[in-house]
mmCIF file of C-alpha atoms in Angstrom:
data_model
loop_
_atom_site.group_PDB
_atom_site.id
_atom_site.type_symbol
_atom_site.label_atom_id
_atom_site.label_comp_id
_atom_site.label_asym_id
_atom_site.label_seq_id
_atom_site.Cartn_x
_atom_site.Cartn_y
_atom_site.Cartn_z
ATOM 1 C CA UNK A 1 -13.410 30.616 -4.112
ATOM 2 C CA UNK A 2 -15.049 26.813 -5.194
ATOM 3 C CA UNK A 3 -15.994 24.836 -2.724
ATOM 4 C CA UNK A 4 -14.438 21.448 -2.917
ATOM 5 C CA UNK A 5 -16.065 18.825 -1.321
ATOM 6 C CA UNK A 6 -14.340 15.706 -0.650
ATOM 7 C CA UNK A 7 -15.558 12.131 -1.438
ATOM 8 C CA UNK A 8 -16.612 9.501 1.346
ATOM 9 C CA UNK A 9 -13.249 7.819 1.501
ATOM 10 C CA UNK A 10 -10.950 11.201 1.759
ATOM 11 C CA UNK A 11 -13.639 12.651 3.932
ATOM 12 C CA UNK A 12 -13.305 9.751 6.222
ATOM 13 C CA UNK A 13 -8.683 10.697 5.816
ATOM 14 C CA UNK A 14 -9.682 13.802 6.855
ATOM 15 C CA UNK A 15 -12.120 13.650 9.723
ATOM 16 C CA UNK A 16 -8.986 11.446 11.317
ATOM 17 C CA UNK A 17 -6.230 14.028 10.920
ATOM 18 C CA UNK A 18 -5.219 15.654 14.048
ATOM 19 C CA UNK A 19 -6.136 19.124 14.185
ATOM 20 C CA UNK A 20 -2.901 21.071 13.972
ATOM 21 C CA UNK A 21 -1.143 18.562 12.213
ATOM 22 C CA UNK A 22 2.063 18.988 10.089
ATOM 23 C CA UNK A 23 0.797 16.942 7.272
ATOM 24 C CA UNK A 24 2.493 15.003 4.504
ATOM 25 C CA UNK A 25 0.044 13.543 1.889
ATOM 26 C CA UNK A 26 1.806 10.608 -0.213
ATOM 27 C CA UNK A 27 0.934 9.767 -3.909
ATOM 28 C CA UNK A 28 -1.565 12.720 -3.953
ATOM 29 C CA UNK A 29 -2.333 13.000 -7.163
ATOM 30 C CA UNK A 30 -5.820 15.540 -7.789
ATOM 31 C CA UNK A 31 -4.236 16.889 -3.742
ATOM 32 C CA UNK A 32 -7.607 17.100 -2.657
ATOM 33 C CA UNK A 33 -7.095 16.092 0.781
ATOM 34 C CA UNK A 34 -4.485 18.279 1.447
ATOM 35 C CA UNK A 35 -5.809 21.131 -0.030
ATOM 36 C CA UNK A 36 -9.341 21.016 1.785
ATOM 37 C CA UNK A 37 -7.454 20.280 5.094
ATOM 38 C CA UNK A 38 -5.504 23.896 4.299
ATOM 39 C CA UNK A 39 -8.926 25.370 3.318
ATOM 40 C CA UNK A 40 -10.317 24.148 6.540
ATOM 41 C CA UNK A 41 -7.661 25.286 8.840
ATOM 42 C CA UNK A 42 -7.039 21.632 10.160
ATOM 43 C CA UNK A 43 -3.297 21.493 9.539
ATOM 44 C CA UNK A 44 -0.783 23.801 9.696
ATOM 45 C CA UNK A 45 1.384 22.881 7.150
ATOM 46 C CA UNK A 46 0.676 20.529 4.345
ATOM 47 C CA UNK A 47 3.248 18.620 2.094
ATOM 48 C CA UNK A 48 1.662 17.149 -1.167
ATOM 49 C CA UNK A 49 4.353 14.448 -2.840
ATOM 50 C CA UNK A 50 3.518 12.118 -6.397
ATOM 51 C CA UNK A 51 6.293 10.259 -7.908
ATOM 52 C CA UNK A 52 4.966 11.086 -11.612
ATOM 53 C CA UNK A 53 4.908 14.789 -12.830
ATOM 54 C CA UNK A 54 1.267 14.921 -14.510
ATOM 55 C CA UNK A 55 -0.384 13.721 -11.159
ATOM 56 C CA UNK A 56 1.798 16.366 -9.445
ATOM 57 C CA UNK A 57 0.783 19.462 -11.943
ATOM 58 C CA UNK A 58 -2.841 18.483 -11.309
ATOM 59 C CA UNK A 59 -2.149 18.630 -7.423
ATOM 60 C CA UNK A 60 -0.795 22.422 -8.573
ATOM 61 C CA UNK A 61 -3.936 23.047 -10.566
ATOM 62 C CA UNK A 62 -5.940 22.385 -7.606
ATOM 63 C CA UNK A 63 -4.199 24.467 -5.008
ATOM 64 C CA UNK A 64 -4.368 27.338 -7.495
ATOM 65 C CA UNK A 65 -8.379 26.509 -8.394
ATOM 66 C CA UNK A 66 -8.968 26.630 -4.644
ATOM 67 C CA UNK A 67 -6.742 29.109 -3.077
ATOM 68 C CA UNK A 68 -4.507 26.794 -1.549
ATOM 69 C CA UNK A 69 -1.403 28.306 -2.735
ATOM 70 C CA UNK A 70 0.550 27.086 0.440
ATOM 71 C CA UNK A 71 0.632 23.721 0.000
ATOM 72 C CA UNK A 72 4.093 22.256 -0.643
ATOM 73 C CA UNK A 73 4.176 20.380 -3.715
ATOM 74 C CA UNK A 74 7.212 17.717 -4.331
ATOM 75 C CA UNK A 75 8.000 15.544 -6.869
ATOM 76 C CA UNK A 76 9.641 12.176 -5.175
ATOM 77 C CA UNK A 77 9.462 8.108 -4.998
ATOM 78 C CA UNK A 78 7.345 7.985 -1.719
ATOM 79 C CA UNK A 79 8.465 9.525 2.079
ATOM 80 C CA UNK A 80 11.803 10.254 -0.041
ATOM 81 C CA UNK A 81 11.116 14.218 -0.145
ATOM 82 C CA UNK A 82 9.953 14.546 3.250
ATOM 83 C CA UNK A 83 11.971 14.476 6.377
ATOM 84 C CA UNK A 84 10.953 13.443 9.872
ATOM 85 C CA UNK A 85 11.392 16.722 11.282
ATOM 86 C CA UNK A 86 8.878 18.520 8.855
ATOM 87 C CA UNK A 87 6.047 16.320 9.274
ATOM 88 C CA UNK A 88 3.939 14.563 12.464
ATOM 89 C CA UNK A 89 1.382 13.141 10.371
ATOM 90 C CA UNK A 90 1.647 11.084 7.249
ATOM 91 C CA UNK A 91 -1.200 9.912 4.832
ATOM 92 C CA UNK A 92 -0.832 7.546 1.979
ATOM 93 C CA UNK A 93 -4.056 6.258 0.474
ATOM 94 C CA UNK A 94 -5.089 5.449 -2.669
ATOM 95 C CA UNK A 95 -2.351 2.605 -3.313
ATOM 96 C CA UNK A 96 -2.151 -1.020 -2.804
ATOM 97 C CA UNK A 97 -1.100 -2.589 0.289
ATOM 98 C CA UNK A 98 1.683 -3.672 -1.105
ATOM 99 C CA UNK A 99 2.869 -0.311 -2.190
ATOM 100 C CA UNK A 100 2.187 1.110 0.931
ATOM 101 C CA UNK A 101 4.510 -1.297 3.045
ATOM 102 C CA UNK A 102 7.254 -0.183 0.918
ATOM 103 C CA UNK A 103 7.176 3.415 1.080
ATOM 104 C CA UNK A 104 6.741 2.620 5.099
ATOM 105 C CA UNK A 105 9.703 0.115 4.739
ATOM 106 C CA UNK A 106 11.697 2.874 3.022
ATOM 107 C CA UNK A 107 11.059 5.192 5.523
ATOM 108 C CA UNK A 108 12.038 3.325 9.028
ATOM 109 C CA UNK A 109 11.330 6.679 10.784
ATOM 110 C CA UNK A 110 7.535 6.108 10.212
ATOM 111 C CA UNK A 111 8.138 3.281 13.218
ATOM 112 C CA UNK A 112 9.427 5.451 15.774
ATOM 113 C CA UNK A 113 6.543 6.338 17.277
ATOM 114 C CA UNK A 114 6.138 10.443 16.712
ATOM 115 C CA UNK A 115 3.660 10.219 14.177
ATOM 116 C CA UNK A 116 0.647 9.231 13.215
ATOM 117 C CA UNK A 117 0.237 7.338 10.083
ATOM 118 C CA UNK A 118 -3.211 7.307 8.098
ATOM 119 C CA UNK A 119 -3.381 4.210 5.543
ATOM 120 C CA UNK A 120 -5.765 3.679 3.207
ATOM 121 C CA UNK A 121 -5.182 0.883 0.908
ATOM 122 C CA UNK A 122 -7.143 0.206 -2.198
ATOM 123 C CA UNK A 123 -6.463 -3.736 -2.708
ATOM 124 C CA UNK A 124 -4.145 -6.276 -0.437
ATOM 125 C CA UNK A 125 -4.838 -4.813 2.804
ATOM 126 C CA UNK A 126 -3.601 -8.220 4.807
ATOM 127 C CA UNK A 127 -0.333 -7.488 3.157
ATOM 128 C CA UNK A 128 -0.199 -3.726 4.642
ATOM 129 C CA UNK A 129 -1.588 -5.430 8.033
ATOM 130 C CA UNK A 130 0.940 -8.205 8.271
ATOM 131 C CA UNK A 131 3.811 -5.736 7.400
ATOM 132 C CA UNK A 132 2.774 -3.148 10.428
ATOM 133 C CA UNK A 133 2.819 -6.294 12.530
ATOM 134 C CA UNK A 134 6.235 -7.584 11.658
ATOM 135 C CA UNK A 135 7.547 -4.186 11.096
ATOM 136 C CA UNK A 136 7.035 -2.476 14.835
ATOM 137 C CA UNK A 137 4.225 -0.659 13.796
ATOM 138 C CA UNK A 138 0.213 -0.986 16.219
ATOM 139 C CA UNK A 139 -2.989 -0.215 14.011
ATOM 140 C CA UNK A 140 -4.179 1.994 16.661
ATOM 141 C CA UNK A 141 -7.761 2.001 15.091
ATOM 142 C CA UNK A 142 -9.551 0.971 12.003
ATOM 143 C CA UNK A 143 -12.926 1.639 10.024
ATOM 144 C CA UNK A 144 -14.706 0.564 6.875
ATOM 145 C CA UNK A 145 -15.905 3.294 4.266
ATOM 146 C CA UNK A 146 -17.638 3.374 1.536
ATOM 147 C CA UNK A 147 -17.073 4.995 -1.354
ATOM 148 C CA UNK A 148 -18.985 4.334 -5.059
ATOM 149 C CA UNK A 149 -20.125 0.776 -4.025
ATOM 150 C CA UNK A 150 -16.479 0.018 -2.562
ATOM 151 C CA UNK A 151 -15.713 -0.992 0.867
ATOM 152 C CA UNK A 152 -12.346 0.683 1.684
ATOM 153 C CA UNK A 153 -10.905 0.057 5.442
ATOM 154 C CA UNK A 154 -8.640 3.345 6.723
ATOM 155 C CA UNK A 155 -6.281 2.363 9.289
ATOM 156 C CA UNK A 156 -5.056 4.648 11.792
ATOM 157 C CA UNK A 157 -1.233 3.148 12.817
ATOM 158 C CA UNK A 158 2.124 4.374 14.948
ATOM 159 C CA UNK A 159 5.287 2.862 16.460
ATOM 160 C CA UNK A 160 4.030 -0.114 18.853
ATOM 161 C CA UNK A 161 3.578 -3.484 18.308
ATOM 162 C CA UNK A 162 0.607 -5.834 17.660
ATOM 163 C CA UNK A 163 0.020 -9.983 16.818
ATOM 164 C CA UNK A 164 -2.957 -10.430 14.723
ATOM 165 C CA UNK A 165 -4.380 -13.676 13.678
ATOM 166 C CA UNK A 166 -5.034 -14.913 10.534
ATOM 167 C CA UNK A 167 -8.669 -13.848 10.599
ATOM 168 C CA UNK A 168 -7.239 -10.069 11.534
ATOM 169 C CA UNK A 169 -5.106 -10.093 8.780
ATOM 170 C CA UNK A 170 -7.913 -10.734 6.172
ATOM 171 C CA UNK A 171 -10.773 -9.117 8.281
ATOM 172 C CA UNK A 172 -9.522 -6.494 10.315
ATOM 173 C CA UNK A 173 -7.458 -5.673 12.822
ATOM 174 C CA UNK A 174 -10.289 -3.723 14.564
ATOM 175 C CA UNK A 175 -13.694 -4.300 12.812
ATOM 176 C CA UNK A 176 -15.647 -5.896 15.160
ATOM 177 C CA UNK A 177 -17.972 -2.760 15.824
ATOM 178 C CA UNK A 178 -17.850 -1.678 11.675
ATOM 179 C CA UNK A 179 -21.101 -1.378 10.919
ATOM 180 C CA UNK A 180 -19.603 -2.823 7.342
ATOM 181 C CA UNK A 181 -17.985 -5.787 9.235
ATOM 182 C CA UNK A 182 -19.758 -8.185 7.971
ATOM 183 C CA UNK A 183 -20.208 -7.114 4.555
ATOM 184 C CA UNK A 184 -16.488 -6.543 4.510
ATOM 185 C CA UNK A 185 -15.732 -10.121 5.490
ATOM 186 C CA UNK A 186 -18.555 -11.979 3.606
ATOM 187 C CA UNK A 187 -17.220 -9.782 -0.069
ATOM 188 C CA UNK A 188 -13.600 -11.287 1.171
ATOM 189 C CA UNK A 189 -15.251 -14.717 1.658
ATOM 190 C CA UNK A 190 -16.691 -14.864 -1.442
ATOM 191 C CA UNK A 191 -13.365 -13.750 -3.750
ATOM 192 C CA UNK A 192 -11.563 -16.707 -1.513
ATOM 193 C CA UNK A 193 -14.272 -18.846 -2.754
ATOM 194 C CA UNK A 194 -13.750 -18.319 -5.753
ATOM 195 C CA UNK A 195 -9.989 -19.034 -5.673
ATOM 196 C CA UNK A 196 -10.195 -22.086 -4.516
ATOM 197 C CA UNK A 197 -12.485 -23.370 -7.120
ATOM 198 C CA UNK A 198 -10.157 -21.673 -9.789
ATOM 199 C CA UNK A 199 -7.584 -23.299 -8.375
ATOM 200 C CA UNK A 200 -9.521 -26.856 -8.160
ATOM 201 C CA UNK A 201 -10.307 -26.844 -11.825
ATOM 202 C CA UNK A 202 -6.543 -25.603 -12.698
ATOM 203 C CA UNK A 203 -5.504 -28.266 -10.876
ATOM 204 C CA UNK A 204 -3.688 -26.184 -9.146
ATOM 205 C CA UNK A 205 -1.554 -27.300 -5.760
ATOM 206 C CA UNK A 206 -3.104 -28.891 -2.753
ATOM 207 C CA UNK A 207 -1.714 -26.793 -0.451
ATOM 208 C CA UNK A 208 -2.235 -23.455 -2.187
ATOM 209 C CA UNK A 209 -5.733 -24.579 -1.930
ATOM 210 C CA UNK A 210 -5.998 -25.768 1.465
ATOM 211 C CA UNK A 211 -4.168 -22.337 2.598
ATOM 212 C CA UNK A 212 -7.054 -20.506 0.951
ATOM 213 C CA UNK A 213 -9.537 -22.526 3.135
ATOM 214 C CA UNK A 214 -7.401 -21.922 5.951
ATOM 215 C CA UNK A 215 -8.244 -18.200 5.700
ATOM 216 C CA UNK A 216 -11.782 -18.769 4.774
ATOM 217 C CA UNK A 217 -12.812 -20.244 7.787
ATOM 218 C CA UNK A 218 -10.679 -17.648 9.769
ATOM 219 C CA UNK A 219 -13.302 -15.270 8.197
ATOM 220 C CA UNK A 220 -16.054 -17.289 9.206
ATOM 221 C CA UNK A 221 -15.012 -17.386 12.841
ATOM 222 C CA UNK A 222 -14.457 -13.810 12.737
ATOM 223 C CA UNK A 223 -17.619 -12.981 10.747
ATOM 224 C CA UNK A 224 -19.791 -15.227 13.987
ATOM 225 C CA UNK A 225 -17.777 -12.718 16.417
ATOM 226 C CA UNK A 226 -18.793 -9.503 14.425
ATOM 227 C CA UNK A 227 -22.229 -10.805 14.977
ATOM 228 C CA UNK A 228 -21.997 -11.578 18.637
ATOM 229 C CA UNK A 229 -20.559 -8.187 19.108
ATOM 230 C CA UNK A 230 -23.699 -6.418 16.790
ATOM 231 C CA UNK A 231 -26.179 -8.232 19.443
ATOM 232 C CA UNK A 232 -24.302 -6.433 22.691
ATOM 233 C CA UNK A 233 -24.811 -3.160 20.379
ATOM 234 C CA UNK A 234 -28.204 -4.189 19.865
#
């Protein structure tokens, strides 16, 4: 049997699955999470779902290459194919923000507070953040990753609730102690940056701009905590 050795940002998934888990992987594609988690004997069960039918033969391909011919493939739109009953822990990663809070918002169960959700989203993660937080949901914990000269955060959430201010929603719900904190929020910093002057030479809208600033120096205040909190480390 290969050996199939997961990348920084799956590894990271992984390492945060509880052991035993009834696991449901969402938007799968290659199923290499779920398939090394079978390998590994970390869950018990393991449902792999893609909404597209190439992604989801490839997820086949690489149970069979491995010898993870358990896994439960299913072709669906999202949290559509899997029912509350079968599952305890549910990870979808790999996605936008955006995309995430609607397969969550399609799937109200995900809220009650019996299982552990494991987000990972590629781009718009204030939009995933501010959903949880309007939506009943607590980002139990977060961490930074990275993966190919990305920074990625992975979020650990449940039922619960949470505020976060505006400098949480952009930098982190729980990032203080990241070792990538800073980097995170300066790389965030810089992109807003740039808006604004794109949107100064468009002349674009006062306010759009002055929103944008807004969040910047959120960032800034919560970039001077990170480093208050790396000297106690230190």
């Amino acid at each position: 049997m290969r050996d199939l050795e997961l990348t920084p940002r799956l590894q990271l998934l992984a390492d945060w699955v509880p052991l035993g888990s009834r696991l449901a992987d969402v938007g799968t594609d290659h199923a290499y999470l779920p398939v090394w988690l079978r390998l590994h004997g970390r869950v018990v069960s393991a449902i792999a779902c893609d909404l597209r039918k190439g992604p989801l033969e490839r997820a086949r391909e690489t149970g069979e290459i491995y010898g993870a011919r358990d896994v439960d493939f299913r072709l669906g739109d999202g949290l559509a194919v899997v029912s509350p009953e079968e599952v305890d822990t549910v990870v979808i990663a790999g996605m936008g923000g955006e995309n995430i809070a609607s397969i969550l918002a399609r799937a109200s169960w995900t809220a009650g507070g019996r299982h552990t959700l494991l987000l990972q989203p590629q781009t718009r993660a204030e939009t995933l953040r501010a959903f949880l937080a309007e939506n009943g949901y607590m980002i139990r914990r977060e961490a930074l990753v990275e993966d190919r000269g990305t920074i990625y955060p992975v979020m650990e959430a449940g039922g619960g609730e949470m505020s976060l201010t505006l400098g949480q929603l952009y930098g982190g719900a729980a990032l203080l102690h990241d070792p990538l904190g800073e980097r995170y929020m300066i790389e965030k910093i810089v992109r807003l940056q740039t808006a604004v002057a794109g949107t100064n030479r468009s002349g674009g809208s006062r306010e759009k701009g002055d929103g944008l600033r807004e969040i910047i120096t959120a960032l800034l205040s919560m970039r001077e905590e990170w480093r208050r909190a790396k000297s106690w480390r230190d």
